[in-house]
Amino acid sequence: MIKKYLFVITCALGLAFPAIQAQAEVDKHARNLAASCAACHGTSGHSAGGTPVLAGMDKALFIGSMKDFKSGARPATVMHQHAKGYTDDEFSLLADFFAVQKR
Amino acid sequence: MSINRRDFLKLSVAGIAIGAFPSIAFAKSELLKKKGQRVVIVGGGFGGATAAKYIRMWSENKIEVVLVERNKQFVSCPMSNTVLSGKRTIKDLTRNYDGLKKYGIKQIQGEVTGIDPEKQAVMLANGHLSYDRLIIAPGVDFMFEQIEGLNAKVADESIHHAWKAGAQTVALRKQLESMPDGGVFALSIPKAPYRCPPGPYERACQVAHYLKNNKPKSKVLILDANPDITSKKGLFTAAWNELYPNMVEYRPNAAVLKVDVANNTAKTEFEDIKADVLNIIPPMKAGAVAGMAGVVGADGRWCAVDFLTYESKVHKNIHVIGDAISAALPKSGHMATSQAKVCAAAVIELMQGQAPEQNPTIVNTCYSMVSDMESVHVANVFRFNAEKQAMVSAEGGGVSAKRSELEGAMADYWLENILNDVLT
């Protein structure tokens, strides 16, 4: 239900403020940050298998996972090391980027 | 800039060719008529193919991309050591370039014969390609001349390096299969920097895995030119001691200076080593295309670049990515793709009159198989440091806590995903 409302709101904003939407679509810094993840998680987060599909991942789930990897709360083989290399702001940028990628 | 004799010869030959080329004939020899903005990419490995795809994707197909690659097919160097143990065949690691067609990349299979940074053109046997910006991803070439008795022919025929996945990888596997039980497989590692720092130690594991199951009285002798194991040391020594006890022998500071081909013998400063299989990995430098472009640095080996754009420090509008650059970054497949994306984004911005990204942050994840099922990794985030004008390791990077089958599976997924990202 919430998703449905968000969709309606997003569409309305998009129609009313096309310039803002265009800008939001290409946060190049976020896109560039996310590009390095593709080796394991696929182009734009479309994993070919074995690793989580990041495309379309809920923002809160992405940020929460990264924070837990960083703190060690969530055990990992590799992700705890990568998570420590990023700031919380970068988690947020990455989450924004992946959340809007179509599954 | 110091240039070695071989590069100098190459430069002179290119110079003569260009000098003798009248400009009307030059215009006629354009292989593909250039209409809009064009990027030519030389080298279709991990770096070059990625740059081609991402420039098309991120420019929304506005920039023309021509990808020149001499080989018909792509063979992955990462994981090619597993061909030696028999876990994979070379076919498992071979892909075609058809998956890139949908991006509208113009692909040319051919050998580059020269590069003219003034005219901004890449020469091929049958004509040239003009460019607005050139990206070269030439990989590495081998400095055979540093080991007496070794040359490209010997490497193809008998003393293989197998450090570019392909025919030599298959040939080395055959030598291993023909080796008698109780024989010696000697593996020589050059001084760092070289392509794939942990690769030689992974190879020792893969060879030992095969020998353990097939020729258990045999030995793997590692002759390392370096003073110590250069990557994942604790993990590799644990694998050797626990998985292959008394089979792997490691000798530091043991640079091979000479080979006796007829007797299959390698000579170090201290001793002569006769082996049943000699696997010499020679010292490396940027691939020949870098010499043609005249972008090799004063060391005569690697290319200095600006880490915001990967533009050469020598020539404007020529970018260099991957193993060929001079950097405190590992020469790995993942690193080449990460650099390719920074370069692709910057090239688009520059061609559209915008400033490139000022904070490139990239990742390297590198798995090494220590048996048929178990793997270990090293993972790092690297950030641009404006003060140092260099990429530096961010906090938190490191290696596996221990080898595991879980990481073995992750390594398989890594390969599948990265090949998809590069080629589809």
Coordinates of C-alpha atoms in Angstrom, one line a residue:
Chain A
M1 CA 0.0 0.0 0.0
I2 CA 2.7 2.4 1.0
K3 CA 4.6 1.5 -2.1
K4 CA 1.6 2.3 -4.2
Y5 CA 1.3 5.8 -2.7
L6 CA 5.0 6.4 -3.2
F7 CA 4.6 5.4 -6.8
V8 CA 1.8 7.8 -7.3
I9 CA 3.7 10.6 -5.5
T10 CA 6.8 9.9 -7.5
C11 CA 4.9 10.0 -10.8
A12 CA 3.2 13.2 -9.8
L13 CA 6.5 14.8 -8.9
G14 CA 8.0 13.6 -12.1
L15 CA 5.3 15.2 -14.2
A16 CA 5.4 18.4 -12.2
F17 CA 9.2 18.7 -12.0
P18 CA 10.8 16.8 -14.8
A19 CA 14.1 18.6 -14.2
I20 CA 14.3 17.3 -10.7
Q21 CA 13.5 13.8 -11.7
A22 CA 16.2 13.8 -14.4
Q23 CA 18.7 15.0 -11.9
A24 CA 17.6 12.3 -9.4
E25 CA 17.9 9.6 -12.1
V26 CA 21.6 10.3 -12.6
D27 CA 23.5 10.9 -9.4
K28 CA 26.7 10.1 -11.2
H29 CA 28.8 9.9 -8.0
A30 CA 26.4 7.2 -6.7
R31 CA 26.4 5.4 -10.0
N32 CA 30.2 5.5 -10.1
L33 CA 30.5 4.2 -6.5
A34 CA 28.1 1.4 -7.2
A35 CA 29.9 0.4 -10.4
S36 CA 32.7 -1.4 -8.5
C37 CA 30.2 -3.8 -6.8
A38 CA 29.3 -5.3 -10.2
A39 CA 32.2 -7.8 -10.2
C40 CA 30.3 -9.9 -7.7
H41 CA 26.8 -8.4 -7.8
G42 CA 26.3 -7.9 -11.5
T43 CA 25.9 -4.8 -13.7
S44 CA 23.8 -2.3 -11.7
G45 CA 23.2 -4.9 -9.1
H46 CA 21.7 -7.6 -11.4
S47 CA 23.5 -10.6 -10.0
A48 CA 24.0 -13.6 -12.3
G49 CA 23.8 -15.9 -9.3
G50 CA 25.3 -16.7 -5.9
T51 CA 25.3 -13.2 -4.6
P52 CA 22.4 -11.0 -3.5
V53 CA 20.6 -9.1 -6.2
L54 CA 21.1 -5.5 -5.2
A55 CA 18.9 -4.1 -8.0
G56 CA 15.6 -2.9 -6.5
M57 CA 16.7 -3.7 -2.9
D58 CA 14.9 -1.9 -0.2
K59 CA 16.9 1.1 1.0
A60 CA 16.6 0.4 4.7
L61 CA 17.6 -3.3 4.1
F62 CA 20.7 -2.2 2.1
I63 CA 21.8 0.4 4.7
G64 CA 21.1 -1.9 7.6
S65 CA 23.0 -4.8 6.1
M66 CA 26.0 -2.6 5.3
K67 CA 26.0 -1.1 8.9
D68 CA 25.8 -4.6 10.3
F69 CA 28.7 -5.8 8.1
K70 CA 30.7 -2.8 9.2
S71 CA 30.1 -3.4 12.9
G72 CA 30.6 -7.1 12.7
A73 CA 27.0 -7.8 13.9
R74 CA 26.4 -9.7 10.7
P75 CA 29.0 -12.3 9.9
A76 CA 30.5 -12.3 6.4
T77 CA 33.4 -13.7 4.4
V78 CA 34.2 -10.5 2.4
M79 CA 31.5 -7.9 3.0
H80 CA 32.7 -6.8 6.5
Q81 CA 36.0 -5.7 4.8
H82 CA 34.3 -3.8 2.0
A83 CA 31.8 -2.2 4.4
K84 CA 34.5 -0.7 6.5
G85 CA 35.9 1.1 3.5
Y86 CA 32.7 3.2 3.1
T87 CA 31.1 6.0 5.1
D88 CA 27.5 6.0 6.2
D89 CA 26.7 8.7 3.7
E90 CA 28.1 6.4 1.0
F91 CA 25.9 3.5 2.2
S92 CA 23.0 5.9 1.7
L93 CA 24.1 6.9 -1.8
L94 CA 24.6 3.3 -2.8
A95 CA 21.2 2.3 -1.3
D96 CA 19.5 5.1 -3.4
F97 CA 21.2 3.9 -6.5
F98 CA 20.4 0.3 -6.2
A99 CA 16.8 0.9 -4.9
V100 CA 15.7 2.5 -8.2
Q101 CA 17.3 -0.1 -10.5
K102 CA 14.6 -2.3 -12.1
R103 CA 14.7 -5.9 -11.0
Chain B
M1 CA 62.0 9.5 -20.7
S2 CA 64.3 6.5 -21.2
I3 CA 63.4 4.1 -23.9
N4 CA 64.9 0.7 -24.2
R5 CA 66.3 -0.4 -27.6
R6 CA 63.4 -2.5 -28.6
D7 CA 60.9 0.4 -27.9
F8 CA 63.2 2.8 -29.8
L9 CA 63.2 0.5 -32.8
K10 CA 59.4 0.3 -32.7
L11 CA 59.1 4.1 -32.4
S12 CA 61.4 4.6 -35.4
V13 CA 59.5 2.2 -37.5
A14 CA 56.2 3.9 -36.6
G15 CA 57.9 7.3 -37.3
I16 CA 59.0 6.3 -40.8
A17 CA 55.6 4.8 -41.6
I18 CA 53.8 8.0 -40.5
G19 CA 56.3 10.3 -42.2
A20 CA 55.9 8.5 -45.5
F21 CA 52.1 8.8 -45.3
P22 CA 50.7 11.6 -47.4
S23 CA 47.7 13.2 -45.8
I24 CA 45.3 12.4 -48.7
A25 CA 46.1 8.8 -48.6
F26 CA 45.7 9.1 -44.8
A27 CA 42.2 10.4 -45.1
K28 CA 41.3 7.6 -47.5
S29 CA 42.6 4.8 -45.2
E30 CA 40.1 5.6 -42.5
L31 CA 38.6 2.2 -41.7
L32 CA 35.3 3.5 -40.3
K33 CA 34.0 6.8 -41.4
K34 CA 34.0 9.1 -38.3
K35 CA 30.9 11.2 -37.9
G36 CA 30.5 12.2 -34.3
Q37 CA 32.7 11.9 -31.2
R38 CA 34.7 8.7 -31.2
V39 CA 36.6 6.7 -28.6
V40 CA 38.9 4.0 -29.8
I41 CA 39.7 1.3 -27.3
V42 CA 42.7 -1.0 -28.0
G43 CA 42.6 -4.3 -26.0
G44 CA 39.4 -6.3 -25.2
G45 CA 40.4 -7.9 -21.9
F46 CA 38.8 -7.2 -18.6
G47 CA 39.7 -3.4 -18.7
G48 CA 39.1 -2.6 -22.4
A49 CA 35.8 -4.5 -22.8
T50 CA 34.4 -3.0 -19.7
A51 CA 35.4 0.5 -20.8
A52 CA 33.7 -0.1 -24.2
K53 CA 30.4 -1.3 -22.6
Y54 CA 30.2 1.4 -19.9
I55 CA 31.0 4.3 -22.2
R56 CA 28.1 3.2 -24.5
M57 CA 25.8 2.5 -21.5
W58 CA 26.6 5.7 -19.5
S59 CA 26.7 8.1 -22.6
E60 CA 23.3 6.7 -23.6
N61 CA 24.9 5.6 -26.9
K62 CA 25.9 9.2 -27.7
I63 CA 29.6 8.4 -28.1
E64 CA 30.9 6.1 -30.8
V65 CA 33.1 3.3 -29.4
V66 CA 35.4 1.2 -31.6
L67 CA 36.9 -1.8 -29.8
V68 CA 40.1 -3.3 -31.4
E69 CA 41.1 -6.7 -30.1
R70 CA 43.5 -9.2 -31.8
N71 CA 41.9 -12.3 -30.4
K72 CA 38.6 -13.7 -31.6
Q73 CA 37.7 -14.9 -28.1
F74 CA 38.0 -13.8 -24.6
V75 CA 39.9 -16.2 -22.2
S76 CA 39.8 -15.4 -18.5
C77 CA 43.1 -15.3 -16.8
P78 CA 41.5 -15.3 -13.4
M79 CA 40.8 -18.9 -12.4
S80 CA 42.9 -20.3 -15.2
N81 CA 45.2 -21.9 -12.7
T82 CA 42.3 -24.3 -12.1
V83 CA 42.9 -25.7 -15.6
L84 CA 46.2 -27.1 -14.2
S85 CA 44.4 -29.1 -11.5
G86 CA 41.7 -30.2 -13.9
K87 CA 38.9 -28.4 -12.1
R88 CA 38.2 -26.5 -15.2
T89 CA 39.0 -26.7 -18.9
I90 CA 40.1 -23.7 -20.9
K91 CA 36.8 -23.9 -22.7
D92 CA 35.1 -23.1 -19.4
L93 CA 37.0 -19.9 -19.3
T94 CA 36.4 -18.9 -22.9
R95 CA 33.7 -16.4 -24.0
N96 CA 32.9 -14.7 -27.2
Y97 CA 32.3 -11.0 -27.7
D98 CA 28.8 -11.3 -29.1
G99 CA 27.2 -10.1 -25.8
L100 CA 28.7 -6.7 -26.4
K101 CA 26.9 -6.2 -29.7
K102 CA 23.7 -5.0 -28.1
Y103 CA 25.5 -1.9 -26.9
G104 CA 26.4 -0.9 -30.4
I105 CA 30.1 -1.2 -29.9
K106 CA 32.0 -1.4 -33.2
Q107 CA 34.3 -4.4 -32.9
I108 CA 37.4 -4.9 -35.0
Q109 CA 39.5 -8.0 -34.8
G110 CA 43.0 -7.0 -35.7
E111 CA 46.5 -6.2 -34.7
V112 CA 47.4 -2.6 -34.0
T113 CA 50.7 -1.7 -35.8
G114 CA 51.1 1.9 -34.6
I115 CA 49.6 4.9 -32.8
D116 CA 50.0 8.5 -33.8
P117 CA 49.3 10.7 -30.8
E118 CA 49.6 13.9 -32.9
K119 CA 47.1 12.9 -35.7
Q120 CA 45.1 11.0 -33.1
A121 CA 45.0 7.8 -35.1
V122 CA 45.4 4.1 -34.5
M123 CA 47.1 2.2 -37.3
L124 CA 46.1 -1.3 -38.4
A125 CA 47.4 -3.4 -41.3
N126 CA 44.6 -2.3 -43.6
G127 CA 44.0 1.3 -42.6
H128 CA 43.6 3.5 -39.5
L129 CA 41.0 4.7 -37.0
S130 CA 40.8 8.3 -36.0
Y131 CA 39.9 9.1 -32.4
D132 CA 38.9 11.9 -30.2
R133 CA 40.1 9.9 -27.2
L134 CA 42.0 6.7 -27.1
I135 CA 41.9 4.1 -24.3
I136 CA 44.6 1.5 -24.3
A137 CA 44.2 -1.6 -22.2
P138 CA 47.3 -3.5 -23.4
G139 CA 47.8 -5.8 -20.5
V140 CA 51.4 -7.1 -20.0
D141 CA 54.2 -8.3 -22.2
F142 CA 57.1 -10.4 -21.0
M143 CA 60.7 -9.3 -20.6
F144 CA 62.2 -12.5 -21.8
E145 CA 65.6 -10.8 -22.3
Q146 CA 66.0 -10.7 -18.5
I147 CA 66.4 -14.5 -18.4
E148 CA 69.2 -15.8 -20.6
G149 CA 68.2 -18.6 -22.9
L150 CA 64.5 -17.7 -22.7
N151 CA 62.4 -16.1 -25.5
A152 CA 58.9 -16.1 -26.8
K153 CA 59.5 -19.1 -29.0
V154 CA 60.9 -21.2 -26.1
A155 CA 58.0 -20.1 -24.0
D156 CA 55.5 -21.3 -26.6
E157 CA 57.3 -24.5 -27.3
S158 CA 58.7 -25.9 -24.0
I159 CA 59.3 -23.6 -21.0
H160 CA 55.8 -22.2 -20.7
H161 CA 54.8 -19.2 -18.5
A162 CA 51.1 -19.8 -19.0
W163 CA 50.6 -16.3 -17.6
K164 CA 48.2 -15.3 -20.3
A165 CA 45.4 -17.9 -20.3
G166 CA 45.2 -19.9 -23.5
A167 CA 47.4 -22.3 -25.4
Q168 CA 50.2 -22.3 -22.9
T169 CA 47.8 -23.0 -20.0
V170 CA 46.7 -26.2 -21.9
A171 CA 50.3 -27.1 -22.8
L172 CA 51.4 -26.7 -19.2
R173 CA 48.6 -29.0 -18.0
K174 CA 49.8 -31.6 -20.6
Q175 CA 53.3 -31.3 -19.2
L176 CA 52.0 -31.9 -15.8
E177 CA 50.1 -35.0 -17.0
S178 CA 53.2 -36.4 -18.6
M179 CA 55.4 -35.8 -15.5
P180 CA 56.6 -38.9 -13.8
D181 CA 55.6 -39.6 -10.2
G182 CA 58.5 -38.4 -8.0
G183 CA 59.2 -35.6 -10.5
V184 CA 59.8 -31.9 -9.8
F185 CA 57.5 -29.0 -11.0
A186 CA 59.6 -25.8 -10.7
L187 CA 57.7 -22.5 -10.7
S188 CA 59.6 -19.3 -11.0
I189 CA 58.1 -16.0 -9.8
P190 CA 59.4 -12.6 -11.0
K191 CA 60.0 -9.6 -8.7
A192 CA 56.9 -7.6 -8.0
P193 CA 55.1 -5.8 -9.6
Y194 CA 53.7 -8.4 -12.0
R195 CA 50.2 -9.4 -13.1
C196 CA 48.1 -11.0 -10.4
P197 CA 50.2 -11.0 -7.2
P198 CA 48.7 -14.1 -5.5
G199 CA 48.5 -16.0 -8.8
P200 CA 51.8 -17.9 -8.6
Y201 CA 51.1 -19.1 -5.1
E202 CA 47.6 -20.2 -6.2
R203 CA 49.2 -22.0 -9.1
A204 CA 51.5 -23.9 -6.6
C205 CA 48.3 -25.0 -4.8
Q206 CA 46.5 -26.1 -8.0
V207 CA 49.6 -28.1 -9.2
A208 CA 50.0 -29.7 -5.8
H209 CA 46.3 -30.6 -5.7
Y210 CA 46.8 -32.5 -9.0
L211 CA 50.0 -34.1 -7.9
K212 CA 48.6 -35.2 -4.5
N213 CA 45.9 -37.2 -6.2
N214 CA 47.9 -38.4 -9.2
K215 CA 51.6 -38.4 -8.5
P216 CA 52.0 -38.1 -4.7
K217 CA 55.8 -38.6 -4.6
S218 CA 56.3 -35.4 -6.7
K219 CA 57.3 -32.0 -5.6
V220 CA 56.4 -28.4 -6.3
L221 CA 59.5 -26.1 -6.0
I222 CA 58.8 -22.4 -5.9
L223 CA 61.7 -20.1 -6.9
D224 CA 60.6 -16.7 -5.9
A225 CA 62.6 -13.6 -6.9
N226 CA 60.9 -11.7 -4.1
P227 CA 62.3 -11.8 -0.5
D228 CA 58.9 -13.2 0.7
I229 CA 55.5 -14.4 -0.4
T230 CA 53.9 -11.2 -1.9
S231 CA 50.2 -11.9 -1.2
K232 CA 48.0 -13.8 1.3
K233 CA 51.1 -15.3 2.9
G234 CA 49.6 -17.0 6.0
L235 CA 46.8 -18.5 4.0
F236 CA 49.0 -20.0 1.3
T237 CA 51.6 -21.4 3.8
A238 CA 48.8 -22.9 5.8
A239 CA 47.4 -24.5 2.6
W240 CA 50.8 -25.9 1.6
N241 CA 51.5 -27.3 5.1
E242 CA 48.1 -28.7 5.8
L243 CA 46.8 -29.8 2.4
Y244 CA 50.0 -30.7 0.7
P245 CA 52.5 -31.6 3.5
N246 CA 56.1 -32.1 2.3
M247 CA 55.1 -31.4 -1.3
V248 CA 55.5 -27.7 -1.7
E249 CA 59.0 -26.2 -1.1
Y250 CA 59.3 -22.4 -1.1
R251 CA 62.6 -20.6 -1.8
P252 CA 62.7 -16.8 -1.4
N253 CA 65.3 -14.5 -3.2
A254 CA 65.7 -17.1 -5.9
A255 CA 65.5 -15.2 -9.2
V256 CA 66.0 -17.4 -12.2
L257 CA 68.7 -15.7 -14.3
K258 CA 69.2 -18.3 -17.0
V259 CA 67.6 -21.4 -18.5
D260 CA 69.2 -24.3 -20.2
V261 CA 66.4 -25.4 -22.6
A262 CA 68.0 -28.7 -23.7
N263 CA 68.4 -29.9 -20.1
N264 CA 65.3 -28.3 -18.7
T265 CA 67.4 -26.5 -16.1
A266 CA 66.9 -23.2 -14.4
K267 CA 69.9 -21.3 -12.9
T268 CA 69.7 -18.9 -10.0
E269 CA 72.5 -17.1 -8.4
F270 CA 73.1 -20.0 -6.1
E271 CA 72.2 -23.2 -7.8
D272 CA 71.1 -25.1 -10.9
I273 CA 67.7 -26.7 -10.7
K274 CA 66.8 -29.5 -13.1
A275 CA 63.1 -30.0 -13.2
D276 CA 60.6 -32.3 -15.0
V277 CA 58.4 -29.3 -15.7
L278 CA 59.9 -25.8 -15.7
N279 CA 57.3 -23.1 -15.4
I280 CA 59.1 -19.7 -15.7
I281 CA 57.0 -16.6 -15.2
P282 CA 59.2 -13.8 -16.6
P283 CA 59.3 -10.2 -15.4
M284 CA 56.6 -8.1 -17.1
K285 CA 56.0 -4.6 -18.5
A286 CA 53.1 -2.8 -20.1
G287 CA 52.0 -4.5 -23.4
A288 CA 53.5 -3.4 -26.7
V289 CA 50.7 -1.1 -27.6
A290 CA 51.8 1.2 -24.7
G291 CA 55.2 1.5 -26.4
M292 CA 53.5 2.3 -29.7
A293 CA 51.6 5.1 -28.1
G294 CA 54.8 6.3 -26.5
V295 CA 53.2 6.4 -23.0
V296 CA 55.6 4.1 -21.1
G297 CA 57.2 5.9 -18.2
A298 CA 60.9 6.5 -17.3
D299 CA 61.2 3.0 -15.8
G300 CA 60.7 1.6 -19.3
R301 CA 57.9 -0.7 -18.0
W302 CA 54.7 0.9 -16.8
C303 CA 52.5 3.9 -17.7
A304 CA 51.9 6.9 -15.4
V305 CA 48.3 8.1 -15.4
D306 CA 46.1 10.7 -13.7
F307 CA 43.9 8.7 -11.3
L308 CA 40.8 10.9 -11.9
T309 CA 40.7 10.1 -15.6
Y310 CA 43.4 7.5 -16.4
E311 CA 44.8 9.9 -18.9
S312 CA 48.4 9.3 -19.7
K313 CA 51.0 11.7 -18.1
V314 CA 52.8 11.7 -21.5
H315 CA 50.1 12.3 -24.2
K316 CA 46.8 14.1 -24.0
N317 CA 43.7 12.2 -25.1
I318 CA 45.3 8.8 -24.5
H319 CA 44.1 6.9 -21.5
V320 CA 45.7 3.7 -20.0
I321 CA 43.9 1.2 -17.8
G322 CA 44.6 -2.2 -16.2
D323 CA 47.8 -4.0 -15.6
A324 CA 49.9 -1.6 -17.8
I325 CA 49.7 1.3 -15.4
S326 CA 52.1 2.4 -12.7
A327 CA 50.1 2.4 -9.4
A328 CA 50.0 1.1 -5.9
L329 CA 47.0 -1.0 -7.0
P330 CA 47.1 -4.8 -7.6
K331 CA 47.3 -5.8 -11.2
S332 CA 44.1 -7.9 -11.2
G333 CA 41.0 -8.4 -13.4
H334 CA 38.6 -6.8 -11.0
M335 CA 41.0 -3.8 -10.6
A336 CA 41.1 -3.4 -14.4
T337 CA 37.3 -3.3 -14.6
S338 CA 37.1 -0.8 -11.7
Q339 CA 39.7 1.4 -13.4
A340 CA 37.8 1.0 -16.7
K341 CA 34.6 2.4 -15.1
V342 CA 36.4 5.4 -13.6
C343 CA 38.0 6.0 -17.0
A344 CA 34.7 5.5 -18.9
A345 CA 32.8 8.0 -16.7
A346 CA 35.7 10.6 -17.0
V347 CA 36.0 10.2 -20.8
I348 CA 32.2 10.9 -21.1
E349 CA 32.4 13.9 -18.9
L350 CA 35.5 15.3 -20.7
M351 CA 33.9 14.8 -24.1
Q352 CA 30.8 16.6 -22.9
G353 CA 32.8 19.5 -21.5
Q354 CA 32.1 18.5 -17.8
A355 CA 34.5 18.0 -14.9
P356 CA 35.2 14.3 -14.1
E357 CA 34.3 12.7 -10.8
Q358 CA 36.7 14.1 -8.1
N359 CA 36.4 11.2 -5.6
P360 CA 36.8 7.9 -7.4
T361 CA 36.4 5.0 -5.0
I362 CA 36.9 1.6 -6.3
V363 CA 37.1 -2.0 -5.1
N364 CA 39.2 -5.1 -5.6
T365 CA 38.1 -8.6 -4.6
C366 CA 40.5 -11.4 -5.5
Y367 CA 39.9 -15.0 -4.9
S368 CA 42.6 -17.7 -5.0
M369 CA 41.7 -21.4 -5.1
V370 CA 43.9 -23.4 -2.7
S371 CA 42.3 -26.8 -3.6
D372 CA 39.5 -27.9 -5.9
M373 CA 36.9 -26.6 -3.5
E374 CA 38.5 -24.2 -1.1
S375 CA 39.4 -20.6 -1.7
V376 CA 40.9 -17.5 0.1
H377 CA 40.5 -13.9 -0.8
V378 CA 41.9 -10.4 -0.4
A379 CA 39.5 -7.5 -0.6
N380 CA 40.1 -3.7 -0.5
V381 CA 38.4 -0.4 -1.2
F382 CA 40.7 2.2 -2.7
R383 CA 40.1 5.9 -2.6
F384 CA 41.7 8.8 -4.5
N385 CA 44.0 10.9 -2.3
A386 CA 44.2 14.4 -3.7
E387 CA 47.3 15.3 -1.7
K388 CA 49.2 12.2 -2.9
Q389 CA 47.5 12.3 -6.4
A390 CA 47.2 8.5 -5.9
M391 CA 44.8 5.7 -5.1
V392 CA 45.2 4.6 -1.5
S393 CA 43.8 1.7 0.4
A394 CA 40.8 2.6 2.6
E395 CA 40.2 1.2 6.1
G396 CA 39.1 -2.3 6.7
G397 CA 40.6 -4.2 3.7
G398 CA 42.2 -7.6 4.3
V399 CA 42.3 -11.3 3.7
S400 CA 40.1 -14.3 4.6
A401 CA 40.2 -15.5 8.2
K402 CA 40.7 -19.0 6.9
R403 CA 40.3 -21.0 3.7
S404 CA 36.8 -22.4 3.1
E405 CA 34.5 -24.2 0.7
L406 CA 32.1 -21.3 1.2
E407 CA 34.7 -19.0 -0.3
G408 CA 35.3 -21.6 -3.0
A409 CA 31.7 -21.2 -4.1
M410 CA 32.0 -17.4 -3.8
A411 CA 35.0 -17.6 -6.2
D412 CA 32.8 -19.4 -8.8
Y413 CA 30.1 -16.7 -8.4
W414 CA 32.7 -14.0 -8.7
L415 CA 33.9 -15.4 -12.0
E416 CA 30.4 -15.7 -13.4
N417 CA 29.4 -12.3 -12.4
I418 CA 32.5 -10.4 -13.5
L419 CA 32.5 -12.2 -16.9
N420 CA 28.8 -11.1 -17.3
D421 CA 29.6 -7.6 -16.3
V422 CA 32.5 -7.3 -18.7
L423 CA 31.0 -9.2 -21.7
T424 CA 27.2 -9.0 -21.6

